Coordinates of C-alpha atoms in Angstrom, one line a residue:
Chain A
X614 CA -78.8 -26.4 -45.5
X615 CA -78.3 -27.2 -41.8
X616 CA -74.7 -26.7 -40.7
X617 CA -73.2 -27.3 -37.6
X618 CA -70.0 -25.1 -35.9
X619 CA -67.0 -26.1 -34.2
X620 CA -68.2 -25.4 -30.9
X621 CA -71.5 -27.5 -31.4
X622 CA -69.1 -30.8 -32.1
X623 CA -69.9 -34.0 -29.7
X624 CA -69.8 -37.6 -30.1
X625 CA -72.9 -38.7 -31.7
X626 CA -73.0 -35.4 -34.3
X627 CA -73.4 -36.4 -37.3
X628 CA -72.0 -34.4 -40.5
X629 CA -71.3 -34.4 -44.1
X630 CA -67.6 -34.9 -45.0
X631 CA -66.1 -35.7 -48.6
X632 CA -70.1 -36.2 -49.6
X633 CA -70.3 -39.2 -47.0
X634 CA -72.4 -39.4 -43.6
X635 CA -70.1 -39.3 -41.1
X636 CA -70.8 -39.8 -37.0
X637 CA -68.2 -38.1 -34.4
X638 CA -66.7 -41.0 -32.1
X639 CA -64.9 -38.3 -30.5
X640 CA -64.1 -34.4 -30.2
X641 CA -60.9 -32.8 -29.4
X642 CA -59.9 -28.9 -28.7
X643 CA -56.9 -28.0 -29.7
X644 CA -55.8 -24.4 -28.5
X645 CA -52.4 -23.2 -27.5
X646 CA -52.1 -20.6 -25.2
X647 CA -50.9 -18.4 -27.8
X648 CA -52.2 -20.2 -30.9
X649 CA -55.1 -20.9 -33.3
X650 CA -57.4 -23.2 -32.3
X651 CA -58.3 -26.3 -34.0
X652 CA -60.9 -29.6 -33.3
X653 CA -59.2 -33.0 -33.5
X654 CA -62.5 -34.7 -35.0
X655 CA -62.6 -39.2 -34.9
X656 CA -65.6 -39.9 -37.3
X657 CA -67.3 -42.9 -38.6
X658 CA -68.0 -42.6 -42.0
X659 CA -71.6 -44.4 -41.9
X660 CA -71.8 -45.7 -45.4
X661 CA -68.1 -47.4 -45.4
X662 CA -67.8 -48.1 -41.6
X663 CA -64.4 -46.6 -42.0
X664 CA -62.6 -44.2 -39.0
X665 CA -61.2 -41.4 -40.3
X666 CA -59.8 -38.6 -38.4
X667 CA -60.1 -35.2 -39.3
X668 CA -58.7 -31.7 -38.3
X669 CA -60.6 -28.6 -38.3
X670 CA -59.8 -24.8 -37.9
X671 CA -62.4 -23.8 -35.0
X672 CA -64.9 -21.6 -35.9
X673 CA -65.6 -23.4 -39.5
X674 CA -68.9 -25.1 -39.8
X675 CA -70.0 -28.5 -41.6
X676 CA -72.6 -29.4 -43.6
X677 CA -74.9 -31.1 -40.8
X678 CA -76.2 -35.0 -42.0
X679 CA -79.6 -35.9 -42.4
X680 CA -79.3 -39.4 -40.4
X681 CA -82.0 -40.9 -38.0
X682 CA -81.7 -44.2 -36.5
X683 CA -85.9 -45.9 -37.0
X684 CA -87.3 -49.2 -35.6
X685 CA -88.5 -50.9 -38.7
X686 CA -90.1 -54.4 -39.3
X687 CA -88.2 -56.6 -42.0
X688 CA -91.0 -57.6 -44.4
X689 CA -89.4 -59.8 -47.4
X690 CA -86.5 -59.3 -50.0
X691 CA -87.4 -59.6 -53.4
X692 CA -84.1 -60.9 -55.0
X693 CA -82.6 -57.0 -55.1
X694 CA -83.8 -55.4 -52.0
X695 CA -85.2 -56.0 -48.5
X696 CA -88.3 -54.2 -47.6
X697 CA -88.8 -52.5 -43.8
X698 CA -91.9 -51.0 -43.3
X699 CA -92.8 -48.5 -40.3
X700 CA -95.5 -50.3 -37.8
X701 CA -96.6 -46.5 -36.6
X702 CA -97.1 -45.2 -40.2
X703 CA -96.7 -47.9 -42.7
X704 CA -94.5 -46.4 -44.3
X705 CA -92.4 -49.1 -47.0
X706 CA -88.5 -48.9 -47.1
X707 CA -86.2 -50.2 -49.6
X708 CA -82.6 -51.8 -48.7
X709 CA -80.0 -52.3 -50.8
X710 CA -77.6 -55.2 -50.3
X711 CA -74.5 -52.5 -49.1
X712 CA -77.1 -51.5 -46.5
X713 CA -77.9 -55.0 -45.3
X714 CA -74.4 -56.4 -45.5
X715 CA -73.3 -59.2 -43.3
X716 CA -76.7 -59.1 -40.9
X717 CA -78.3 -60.6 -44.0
X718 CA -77.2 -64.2 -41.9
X719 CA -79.7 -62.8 -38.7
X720 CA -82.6 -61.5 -40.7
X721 CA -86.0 -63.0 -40.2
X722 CA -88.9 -61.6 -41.4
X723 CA -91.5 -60.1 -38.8
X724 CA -88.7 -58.9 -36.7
X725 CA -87.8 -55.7 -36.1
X726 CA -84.4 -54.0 -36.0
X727 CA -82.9 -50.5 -36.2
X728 CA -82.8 -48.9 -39.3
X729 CA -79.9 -45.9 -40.0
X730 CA -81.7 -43.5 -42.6
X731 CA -80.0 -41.3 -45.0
X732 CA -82.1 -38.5 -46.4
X733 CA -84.6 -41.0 -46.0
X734 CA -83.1 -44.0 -47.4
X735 CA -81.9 -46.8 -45.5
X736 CA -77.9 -46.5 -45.2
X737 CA -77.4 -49.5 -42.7
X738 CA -79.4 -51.9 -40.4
X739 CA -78.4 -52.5 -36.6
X740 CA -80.4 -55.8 -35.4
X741 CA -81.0 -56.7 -32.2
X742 CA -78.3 -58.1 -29.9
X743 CA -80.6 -61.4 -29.7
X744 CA -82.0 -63.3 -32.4
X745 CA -84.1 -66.5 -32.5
X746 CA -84.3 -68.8 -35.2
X747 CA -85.6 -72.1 -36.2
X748 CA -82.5 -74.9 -37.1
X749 CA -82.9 -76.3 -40.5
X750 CA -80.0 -78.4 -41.0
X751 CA -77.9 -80.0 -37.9
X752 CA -76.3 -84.1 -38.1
X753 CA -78.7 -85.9 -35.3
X754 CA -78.0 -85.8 -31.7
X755 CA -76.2 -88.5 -30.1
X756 CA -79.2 -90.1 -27.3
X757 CA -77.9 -89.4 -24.0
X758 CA -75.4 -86.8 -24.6
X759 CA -76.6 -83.9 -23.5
X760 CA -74.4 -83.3 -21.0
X761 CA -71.3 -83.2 -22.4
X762 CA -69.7 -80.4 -24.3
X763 CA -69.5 -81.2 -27.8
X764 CA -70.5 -79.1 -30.7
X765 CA -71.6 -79.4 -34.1
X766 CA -72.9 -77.3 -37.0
X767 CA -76.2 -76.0 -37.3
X768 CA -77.6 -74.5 -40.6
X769 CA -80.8 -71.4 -38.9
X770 CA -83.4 -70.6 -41.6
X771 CA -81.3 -67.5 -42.4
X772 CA -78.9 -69.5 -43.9
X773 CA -76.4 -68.4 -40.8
X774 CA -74.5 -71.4 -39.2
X775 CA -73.8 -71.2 -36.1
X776 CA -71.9 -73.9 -33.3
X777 CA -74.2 -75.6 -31.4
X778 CA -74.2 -78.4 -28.3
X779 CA -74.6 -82.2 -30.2
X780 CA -78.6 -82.6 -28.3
X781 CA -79.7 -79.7 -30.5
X782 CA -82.0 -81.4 -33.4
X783 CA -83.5 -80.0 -36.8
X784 CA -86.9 -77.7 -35.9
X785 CA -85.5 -76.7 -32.6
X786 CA -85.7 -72.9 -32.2
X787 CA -82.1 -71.3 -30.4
X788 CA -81.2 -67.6 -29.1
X789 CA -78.4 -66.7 -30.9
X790 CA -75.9 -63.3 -29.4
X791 CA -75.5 -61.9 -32.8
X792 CA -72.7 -59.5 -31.7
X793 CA -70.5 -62.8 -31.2
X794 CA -72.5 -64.9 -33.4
X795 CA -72.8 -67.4 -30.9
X796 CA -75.9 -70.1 -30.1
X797 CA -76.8 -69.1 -26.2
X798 CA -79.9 -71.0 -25.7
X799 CA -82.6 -73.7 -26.9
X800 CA -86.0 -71.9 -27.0
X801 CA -88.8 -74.0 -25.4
X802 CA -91.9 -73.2 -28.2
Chain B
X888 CA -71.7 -37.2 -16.3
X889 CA -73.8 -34.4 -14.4
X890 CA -76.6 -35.7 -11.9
X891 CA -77.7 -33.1 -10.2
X892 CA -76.9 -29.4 -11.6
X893 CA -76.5 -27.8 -8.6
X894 CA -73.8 -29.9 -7.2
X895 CA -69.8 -29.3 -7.4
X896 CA -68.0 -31.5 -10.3
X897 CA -64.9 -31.7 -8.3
X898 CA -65.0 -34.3 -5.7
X899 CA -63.7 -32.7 -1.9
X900 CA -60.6 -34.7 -2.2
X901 CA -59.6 -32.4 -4.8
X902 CA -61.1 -28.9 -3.4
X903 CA -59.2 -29.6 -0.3
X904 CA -55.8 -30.4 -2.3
X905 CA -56.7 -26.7 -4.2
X906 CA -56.7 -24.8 -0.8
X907 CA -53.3 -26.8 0.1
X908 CA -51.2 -26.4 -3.3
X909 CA -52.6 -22.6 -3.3
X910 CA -51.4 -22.5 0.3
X911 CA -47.6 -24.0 -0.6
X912 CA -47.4 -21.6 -4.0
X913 CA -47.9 -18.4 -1.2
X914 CA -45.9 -20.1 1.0
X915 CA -42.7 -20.6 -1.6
X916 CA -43.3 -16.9 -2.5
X917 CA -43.4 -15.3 0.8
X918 CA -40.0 -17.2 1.3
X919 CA -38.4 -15.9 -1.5
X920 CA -39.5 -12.3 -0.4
X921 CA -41.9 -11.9 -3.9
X922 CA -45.0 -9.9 -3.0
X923 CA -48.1 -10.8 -3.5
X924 CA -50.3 -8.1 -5.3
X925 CA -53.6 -7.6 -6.8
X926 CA -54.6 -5.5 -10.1
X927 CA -57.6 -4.9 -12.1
X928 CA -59.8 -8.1 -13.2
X929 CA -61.9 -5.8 -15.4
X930 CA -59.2 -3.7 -17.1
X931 CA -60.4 -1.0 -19.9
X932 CA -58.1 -2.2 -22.4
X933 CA -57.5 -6.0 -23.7
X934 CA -54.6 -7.4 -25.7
X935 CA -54.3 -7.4 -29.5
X936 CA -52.8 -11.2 -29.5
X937 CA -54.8 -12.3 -32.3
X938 CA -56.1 -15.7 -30.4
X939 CA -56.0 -14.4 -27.2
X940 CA -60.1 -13.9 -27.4
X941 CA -61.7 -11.4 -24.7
X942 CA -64.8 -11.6 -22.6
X943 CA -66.5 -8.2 -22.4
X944 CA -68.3 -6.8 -19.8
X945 CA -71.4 -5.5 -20.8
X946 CA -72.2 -3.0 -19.0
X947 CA -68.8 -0.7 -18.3
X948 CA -67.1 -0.9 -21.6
X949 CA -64.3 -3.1 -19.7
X950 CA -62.4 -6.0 -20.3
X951 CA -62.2 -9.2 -18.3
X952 CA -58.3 -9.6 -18.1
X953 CA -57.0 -12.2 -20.6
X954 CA -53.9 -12.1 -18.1
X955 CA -53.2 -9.8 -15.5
X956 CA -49.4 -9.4 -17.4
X957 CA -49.8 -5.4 -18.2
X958 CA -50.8 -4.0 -15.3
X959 CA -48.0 -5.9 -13.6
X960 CA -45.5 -4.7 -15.8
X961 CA -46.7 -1.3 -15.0
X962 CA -46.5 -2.0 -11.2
X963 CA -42.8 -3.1 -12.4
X964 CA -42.1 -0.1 -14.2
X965 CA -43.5 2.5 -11.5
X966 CA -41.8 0.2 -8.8
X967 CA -39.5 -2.3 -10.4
X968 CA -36.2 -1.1 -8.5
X969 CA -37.4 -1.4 -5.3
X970 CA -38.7 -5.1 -5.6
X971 CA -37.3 -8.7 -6.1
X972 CA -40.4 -9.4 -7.6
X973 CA -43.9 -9.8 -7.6
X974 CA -46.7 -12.5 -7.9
X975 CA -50.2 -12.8 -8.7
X976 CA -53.1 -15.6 -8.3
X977 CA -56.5 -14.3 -9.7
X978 CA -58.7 -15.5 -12.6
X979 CA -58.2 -15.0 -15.8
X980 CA -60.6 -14.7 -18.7
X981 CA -61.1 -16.1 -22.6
X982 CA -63.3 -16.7 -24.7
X983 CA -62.6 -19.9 -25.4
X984 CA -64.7 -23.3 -25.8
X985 CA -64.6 -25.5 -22.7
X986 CA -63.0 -28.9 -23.7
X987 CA -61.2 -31.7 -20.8
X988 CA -58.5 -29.2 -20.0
X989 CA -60.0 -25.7 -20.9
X990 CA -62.6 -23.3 -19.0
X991 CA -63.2 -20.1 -19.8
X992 CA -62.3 -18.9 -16.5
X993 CA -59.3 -20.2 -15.0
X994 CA -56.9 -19.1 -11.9
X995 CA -53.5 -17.9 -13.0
X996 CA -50.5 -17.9 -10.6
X997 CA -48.7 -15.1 -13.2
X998 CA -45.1 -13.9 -11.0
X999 CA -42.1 -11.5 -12.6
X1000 CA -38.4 -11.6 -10.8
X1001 CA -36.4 -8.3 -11.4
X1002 CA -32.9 -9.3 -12.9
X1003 CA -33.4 -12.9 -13.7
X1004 CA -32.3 -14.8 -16.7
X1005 CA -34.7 -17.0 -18.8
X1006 CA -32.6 -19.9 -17.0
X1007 CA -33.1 -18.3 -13.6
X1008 CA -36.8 -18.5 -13.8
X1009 CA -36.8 -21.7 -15.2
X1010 CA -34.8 -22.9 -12.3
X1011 CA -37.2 -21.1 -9.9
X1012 CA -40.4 -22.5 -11.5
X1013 CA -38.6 -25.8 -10.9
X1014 CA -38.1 -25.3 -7.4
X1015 CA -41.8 -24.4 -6.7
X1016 CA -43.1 -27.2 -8.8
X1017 CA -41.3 -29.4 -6.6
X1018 CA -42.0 -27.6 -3.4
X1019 CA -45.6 -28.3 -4.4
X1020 CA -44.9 -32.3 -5.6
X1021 CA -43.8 -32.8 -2.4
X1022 CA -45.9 -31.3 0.1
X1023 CA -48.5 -33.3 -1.9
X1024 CA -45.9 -36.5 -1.5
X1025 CA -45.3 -37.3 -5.4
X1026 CA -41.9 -38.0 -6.8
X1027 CA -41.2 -35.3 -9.6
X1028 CA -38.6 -35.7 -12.8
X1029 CA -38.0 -32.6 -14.7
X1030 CA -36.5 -32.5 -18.1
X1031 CA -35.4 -29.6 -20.0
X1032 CA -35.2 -30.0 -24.3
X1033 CA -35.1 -26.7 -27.0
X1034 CA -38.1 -26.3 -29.3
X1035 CA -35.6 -26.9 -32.1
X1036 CA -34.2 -30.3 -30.6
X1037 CA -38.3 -31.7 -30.5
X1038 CA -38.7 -29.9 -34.0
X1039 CA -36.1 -31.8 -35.2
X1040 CA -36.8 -34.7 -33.3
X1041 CA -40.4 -35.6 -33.9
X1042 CA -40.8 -33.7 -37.2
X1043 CA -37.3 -34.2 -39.2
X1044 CA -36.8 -30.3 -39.9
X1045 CA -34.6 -27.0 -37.9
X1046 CA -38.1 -24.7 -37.0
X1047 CA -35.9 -21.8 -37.1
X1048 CA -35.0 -22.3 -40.6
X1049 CA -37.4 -24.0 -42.2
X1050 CA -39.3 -22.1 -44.9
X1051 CA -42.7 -22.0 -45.3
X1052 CA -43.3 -23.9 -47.8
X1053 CA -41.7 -26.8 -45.9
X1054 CA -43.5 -25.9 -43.5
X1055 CA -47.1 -25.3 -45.0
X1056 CA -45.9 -29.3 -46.8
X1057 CA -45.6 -30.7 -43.0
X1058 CA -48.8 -29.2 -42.1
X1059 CA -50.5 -31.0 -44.8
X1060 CA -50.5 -34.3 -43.4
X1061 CA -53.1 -32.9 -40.4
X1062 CA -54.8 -30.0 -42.6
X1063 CA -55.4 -31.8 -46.0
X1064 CA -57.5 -28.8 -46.8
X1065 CA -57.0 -25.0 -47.4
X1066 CA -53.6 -24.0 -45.3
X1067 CA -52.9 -21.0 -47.2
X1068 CA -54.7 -18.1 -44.2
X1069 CA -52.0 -19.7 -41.9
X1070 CA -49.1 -17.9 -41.8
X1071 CA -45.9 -18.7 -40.5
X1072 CA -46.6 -18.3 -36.7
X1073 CA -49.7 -20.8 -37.4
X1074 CA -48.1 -23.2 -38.8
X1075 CA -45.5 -23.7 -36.2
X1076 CA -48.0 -23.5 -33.7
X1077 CA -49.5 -26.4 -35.4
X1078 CA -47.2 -28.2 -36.0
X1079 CA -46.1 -28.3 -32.8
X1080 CA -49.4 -29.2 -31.0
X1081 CA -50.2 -31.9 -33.7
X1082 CA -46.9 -33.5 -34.4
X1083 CA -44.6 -32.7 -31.3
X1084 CA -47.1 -32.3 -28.0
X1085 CA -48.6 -36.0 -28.5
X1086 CA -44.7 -37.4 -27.8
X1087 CA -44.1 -34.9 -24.8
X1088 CA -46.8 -37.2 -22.5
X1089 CA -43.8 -39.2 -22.4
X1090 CA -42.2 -36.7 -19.6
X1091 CA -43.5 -35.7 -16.4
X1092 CA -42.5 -32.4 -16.5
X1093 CA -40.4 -30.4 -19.4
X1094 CA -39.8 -27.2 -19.8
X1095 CA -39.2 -25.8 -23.7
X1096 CA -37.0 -23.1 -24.6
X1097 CA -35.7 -21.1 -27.2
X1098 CA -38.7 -20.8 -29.3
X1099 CA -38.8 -19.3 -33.4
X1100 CA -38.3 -15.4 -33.5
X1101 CA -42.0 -15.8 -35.1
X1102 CA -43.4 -16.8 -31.4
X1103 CA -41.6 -14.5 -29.4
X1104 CA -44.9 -12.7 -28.5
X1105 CA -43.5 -10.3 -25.4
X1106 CA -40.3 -12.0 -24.9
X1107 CA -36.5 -10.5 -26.0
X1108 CA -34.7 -12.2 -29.1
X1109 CA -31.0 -13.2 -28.8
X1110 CA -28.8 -14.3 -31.6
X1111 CA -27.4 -17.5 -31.8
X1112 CA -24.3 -16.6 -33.7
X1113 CA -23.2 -20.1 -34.5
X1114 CA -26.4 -20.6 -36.7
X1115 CA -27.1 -17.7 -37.8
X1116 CA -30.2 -17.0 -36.3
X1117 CA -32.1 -15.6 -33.5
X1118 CA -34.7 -17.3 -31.0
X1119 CA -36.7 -15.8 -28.6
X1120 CA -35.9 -16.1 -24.8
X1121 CA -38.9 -17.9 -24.2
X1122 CA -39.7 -21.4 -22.3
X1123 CA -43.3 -23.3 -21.9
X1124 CA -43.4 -25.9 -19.2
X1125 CA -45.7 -29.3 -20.1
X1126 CA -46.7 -31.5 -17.7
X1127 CA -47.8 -34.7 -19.0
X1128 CA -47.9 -33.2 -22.6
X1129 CA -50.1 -30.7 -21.0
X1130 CA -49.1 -26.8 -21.6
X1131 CA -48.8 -25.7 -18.0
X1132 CA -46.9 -22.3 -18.0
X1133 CA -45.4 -19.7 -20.0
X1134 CA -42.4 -17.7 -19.6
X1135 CA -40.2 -14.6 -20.9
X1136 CA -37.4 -13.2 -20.2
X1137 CA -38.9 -9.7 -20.6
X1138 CA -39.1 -7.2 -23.5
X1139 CA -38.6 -4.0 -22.8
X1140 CA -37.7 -2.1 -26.0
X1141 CA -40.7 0.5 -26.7
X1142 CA -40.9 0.4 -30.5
X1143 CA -40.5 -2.9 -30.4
X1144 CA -43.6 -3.7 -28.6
X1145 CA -45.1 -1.2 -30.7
X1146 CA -44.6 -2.5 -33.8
X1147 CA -45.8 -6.2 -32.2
X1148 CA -48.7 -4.9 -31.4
X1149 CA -49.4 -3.9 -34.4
X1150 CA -48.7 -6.6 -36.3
X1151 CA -50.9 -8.2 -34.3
X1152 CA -53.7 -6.0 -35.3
X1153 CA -53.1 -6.0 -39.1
X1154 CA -53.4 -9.8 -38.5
X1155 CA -56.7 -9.6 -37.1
X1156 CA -58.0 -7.8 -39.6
X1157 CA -56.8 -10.2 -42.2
X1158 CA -58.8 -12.7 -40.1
X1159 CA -61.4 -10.4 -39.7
X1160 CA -61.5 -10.9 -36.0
X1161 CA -62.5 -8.0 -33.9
X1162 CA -60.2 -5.1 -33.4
X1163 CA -58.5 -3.6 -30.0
X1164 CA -56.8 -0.5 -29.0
X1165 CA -52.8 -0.8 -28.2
X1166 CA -53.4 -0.6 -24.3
X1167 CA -51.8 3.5 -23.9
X1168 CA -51.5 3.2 -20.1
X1169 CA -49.3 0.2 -20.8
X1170 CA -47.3 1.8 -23.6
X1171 CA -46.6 4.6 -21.7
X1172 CA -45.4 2.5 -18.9
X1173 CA -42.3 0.4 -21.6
X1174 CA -41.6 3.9 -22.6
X1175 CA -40.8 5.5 -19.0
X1176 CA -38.7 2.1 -18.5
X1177 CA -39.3 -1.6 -17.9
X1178 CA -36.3 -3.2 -15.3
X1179 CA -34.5 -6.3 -16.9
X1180 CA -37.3 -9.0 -15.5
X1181 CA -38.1 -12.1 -16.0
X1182 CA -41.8 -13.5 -15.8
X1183 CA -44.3 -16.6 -16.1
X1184 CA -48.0 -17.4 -15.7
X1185 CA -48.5 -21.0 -14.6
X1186 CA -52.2 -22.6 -14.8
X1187 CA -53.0 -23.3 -11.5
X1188 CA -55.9 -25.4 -12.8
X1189 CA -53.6 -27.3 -15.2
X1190 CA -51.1 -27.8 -12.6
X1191 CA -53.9 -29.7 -10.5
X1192 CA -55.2 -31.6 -13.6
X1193 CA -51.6 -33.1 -13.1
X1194 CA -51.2 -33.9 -9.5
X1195 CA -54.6 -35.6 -9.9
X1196 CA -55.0 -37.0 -13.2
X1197 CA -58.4 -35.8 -14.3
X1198 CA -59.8 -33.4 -16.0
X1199 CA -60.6 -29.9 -15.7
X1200 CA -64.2 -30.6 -14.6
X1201 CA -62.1 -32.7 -11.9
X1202 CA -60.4 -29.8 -10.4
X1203 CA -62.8 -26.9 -10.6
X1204 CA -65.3 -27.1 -8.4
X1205 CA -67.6 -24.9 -10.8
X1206 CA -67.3 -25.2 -14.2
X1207 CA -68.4 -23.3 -17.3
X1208 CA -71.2 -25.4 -17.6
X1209 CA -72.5 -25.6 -14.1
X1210 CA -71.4 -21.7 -12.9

C-alpha cells in the first residue's frame, strides 16, 4: 500500500481519507517555535465534491489514492451506464450515473473528455470547456432580426437547453462554454 | 514559481532592504551599548526541547545550533557583571519542513540585557521594532494582550486552569482523531495556533505574555497570588499573526533547569524521538551563577516577511530548495 508523509503534502496529492479519494487544494505547516508540528490539509473529496479540511500531526503518513485523470472517447449509454473507451488501447470503461452527474446535458458521443479513474473505475468526468451540438428544438426565427439582442430557448441533442439569439433555427450546430453553460457561437458546417 | 534554478528568489528590492534593516538592528545596539558577539554555529551539544529538531554535521559529531541561547548564557555567566548586555545575528538551524514562512536555515537576531524585567525587554524590543519601521518609513501600532486574556477571548476557557480534559475536548474540534500522545503542553500549543493565532492577523504587532507554567521552557515562574496560580515570565511577539520573537525573563535556578531538561528527555522517549545529552558545559555554567537577565531571539527573516508582505522565499535570497 502506497502511503504518502507529511512532508510529501502538495496541492494536487491525492490520498485516502475516511475510505474516500480525496485531492489536496492546499497544504499548510503548522509549527510553533516551541511546539508540535501539524499540516493544515484543504481536500476535495473526489467522489462527493465536498471540501473538507483536515489537521494532521506531522510526520504521520496517509494511505496514498490510486486516481489518474485519462482522455476517453464517450461511446453510448445503455440505459444504466455510459461507456468510454481508450482510443490508444481500446480499452472499454463503464460510468455510473454518480460519475456522470450534471455533464450528462454536454455529452455527445464521439467526443472525448477527461475521465477521473479510481482503482480503475471511472469516479467522475471533466468535459471539455467547449462543446458543439446540433439544436433540435428552438420556436422559428423572426426574418430580419438578427441583429438585435433577443433570446429564446433552444433544446441541443443532449437534451441541454441553453439561451440562444432569436436567428438561431432547428439543425443549426452552436459552441456552447459549458463552464457557464452559455451558447457562444453558430457553427458554419 | 522557479524559472531558472540558479537565480535568487528574492527580488533586489528586498536583498537591499535586508542589508538596511540588519544595518539599523546594529545600529540600535551599538547605541544602547549591547555588544555584539559571535559563538559557535557547530556546537557539540544540542538542546533536549522535544520539537526543537537538530541538523547534524556529519562529519565532526557536532551540532548545527538550534539557537545560539547556551553559549550566550555562558558568555553571561563567565562575564555577565561586567556587561549591559549582549546581541547576536547568525543563522540558526532545524530540521524542519520548508513551508511560506519556514526554512531550515534562518538568521536569528538572539540579544540578553543584564537586570531587565520581562516588561523592560518588551519595551526594548518595541523600541527597535520601531527604530526599524521607520527607517523603512512604515507607520507601526503595537498592542500588548496576556495569553490568558486571548485564551479566554477566542476559546471561552482560563489556560492556566483549565484541565485537560477540557482541554483535550477543545482540541477535538481540529484533531477529530487520536489526541491522547498529546499532553498538556501540546494541547495548549495547539490550541493556540489553531484557535487563537488566526484572530491575532488582526494586529500589526502584539506582544503575548504571561504564558501557562506548562510553556515556561527556560523562563522564571512567578505567582499570581490573586488566582492562585503561577505563569511563566515569558512574551512572544506576532506580527501579522506571524510568531516573530521569543522572550524570557531568565531562569537561573540550577536544579531547575535540570529537572526541565529532563523532562524533556523522558518526553522524547515517549515520542520515540531521538535522544540528546543535557549540554554539561552549559550546566556547569547555571551552576557557577547566571546574572538576573533578560533575553529574546527575534526572526530576522520573519521580521522582513512583515515589512514586505511576502513570503519567506520573498526575503531569502536562497532558499532551502535552491541553496
Amino acid at each position: 500500500m502506497a502511503t504518502y508523509s507529511t512532508s510529501e503534502f502538495k496541492s494536487g496529492l491525492k490520498m485516502m481519507l475516511d475510505g474516500d479519494p480525496c485531492a489536496i487544494i492546499e497544504n499548510e505547516m503548522v509549527k510553533p517555535g516551541k511546539g508540535q508540528a501539524f499540516n493544515r490539509v484543504r481536500l476535495r473529496n473526489l467522489k462527493t465534491g465536498r471540501v473538507w479540511e483536515r489537521t494532521f500531526k506531522s510526520g504521520e503518513s496517509v494511505e496514498a489514492a490510486d486516481v489518474l485523470d485519462v482522455d476517453l472517447q464517450y461511446l453510448y449509454n445503455d440505459g444504466d451506464f455510459w461507456h468510454f473507451m481508450d482510443n490508444d488501447n481500446f480499452e472499454q470503461y463503464s460510468a455510473d450515473a454518480t460519475a456522470i452527474g450534471d455533464e450528462e446535458r454536454w455529452l455527445k458521443e464521439e467526443d472525448i473528455c477527461t475521465v477521473t479513474l479510481w482503482n480503475g473505475s471511472p469516479l467522475s468526468i471533466t468535459i471539455s470547456n467547449f462543446v458543439e451540438l446540433k439544436v433540435t428544438d428552438t420556436d422559428p426565427g423572426l426574418k430580419g432580426d438578427t441583429a438585435q439582442g433577443g433570446i429564446k430557448p433552444a433544446t441541443l441533442s443532449t437534451g441541454a437547453l441553453v439561451r440562444v439569439p432569436l436567428f438561431i433555427e432547428i439543425g443549426d450546430v452552436l459552441k456552447i462554454d459549458t463552464r457557464s453553460g452559455e451558447y457562444v457561437s453558430r457553427v458554419k458546417v | 514559481m522557479v524559472i531558472d534554478s540558479w537565480r535568487p528568489s528574492a527580488e533586489i528590492e528586498e536583498i537591499k532592504r535586508r542589508a538596511e534593516v540588519l544595518a539599523e538592528l546594529r545600529r540600535y545596539f551599538l547605541s544602547q551599548h549591547v555588544l555584539e558577539v559571535e559563538t559557535p554555529l557547530l556546537s557539540r551539544y544540542t538542546v533536549t526541547d522535544p520539537f526543537v529538531a537538530p541538523i547534524e554535521a556529519s562529519c565532526s559529531a557536532r551540532y548545527l545550533q538550534t539557537s545560539p541561547e547556551y553559549a550566550m548564557k555562558r558568555l553571561l555567566a563567565a562575564y555577565g557583571s561586567e556587561l549591559q548586555g549582549i546581541y547576536q545575528i547568525c543563522k540558526a538551524f532545524r530540521a524542519d519542513d520548508s513551508s511560506a514562512r519556514h526554512n531550515p536555515e534562518f538568521t536569528m537576531l538572539e540579544w540578553y540585557r543584564v537586570g531587565f524585567s520581562l516588561q523592560d525587554l518588551i519595551d526594548e524590543v518595541g523600541a527597535l521594532l520601531r527604530a526599524v519601521y521607520l527607517q523603512q518609513n512604515q507607520a507601526l501600532h503595537i498592542s500588548q494582550r496576556s495569553y490568558q486574556s486571548l485564551f479566554e477571548e477566542f476559546l471561552g476557557v482560563n489556560p492556566h486552569r483549565a484541565g485537560e480534559t477540557k482541554l483535550r475536548a477543545l482540541v477535538s474540534s481540529w484533531l477529530p482523531e487520536d489526541s491522547a500522545e498529546l499532553d498538556k503542553k501540546d494541547l495548549l500549543e495547539l490550541l493556540f495556533s489553531f484557535g487563537v493565532e488566526p484572530h491575532l492577523t488582526n494586529y500589526q504587532a502584539l506582544f503575548v505574555y504571561d504564558f501557562p507554567e506548562s510553556l515556561s521552557a527556560l523562563a522564571q515562574l512567578k505567582c499570581d497570588k490573586k488566582q492562585g496560580i503561577k505563569t511563566a515570565s515569558r512574551f512572544e511577539l506576532y506580527l501579522s499573526g506571524v510568531e516573530v520573537a521569543n522572550g524570557y525573563h531568565e531562569l537561573r535556578d540550577p536544579q531547575v533547569h535540570l529537572s526541565r531538561f529532563l523532562a524533556d528527555q523522558q518526553r522524547r522517549q515517549a515520542l520515540n524521538l531521538p535522544a540528546y545529552q543535557i549540554d554539561s558545559r552549559f550546566m556547569a555554567a547555571v551552576e557557577s551563577g547566571l546574572p538576573d537577565t533578560s533575553g529574546v531571539a527575534l526572526g530576522v527573516d520573519r521580521l522582513l516577511m512583515a515589512l514586505s508582505g511576502k513570503p519567506i522565499s520573498g526575503v531569502v535570497i536562497f532558499p532551502a530548495n535552491l541553496a
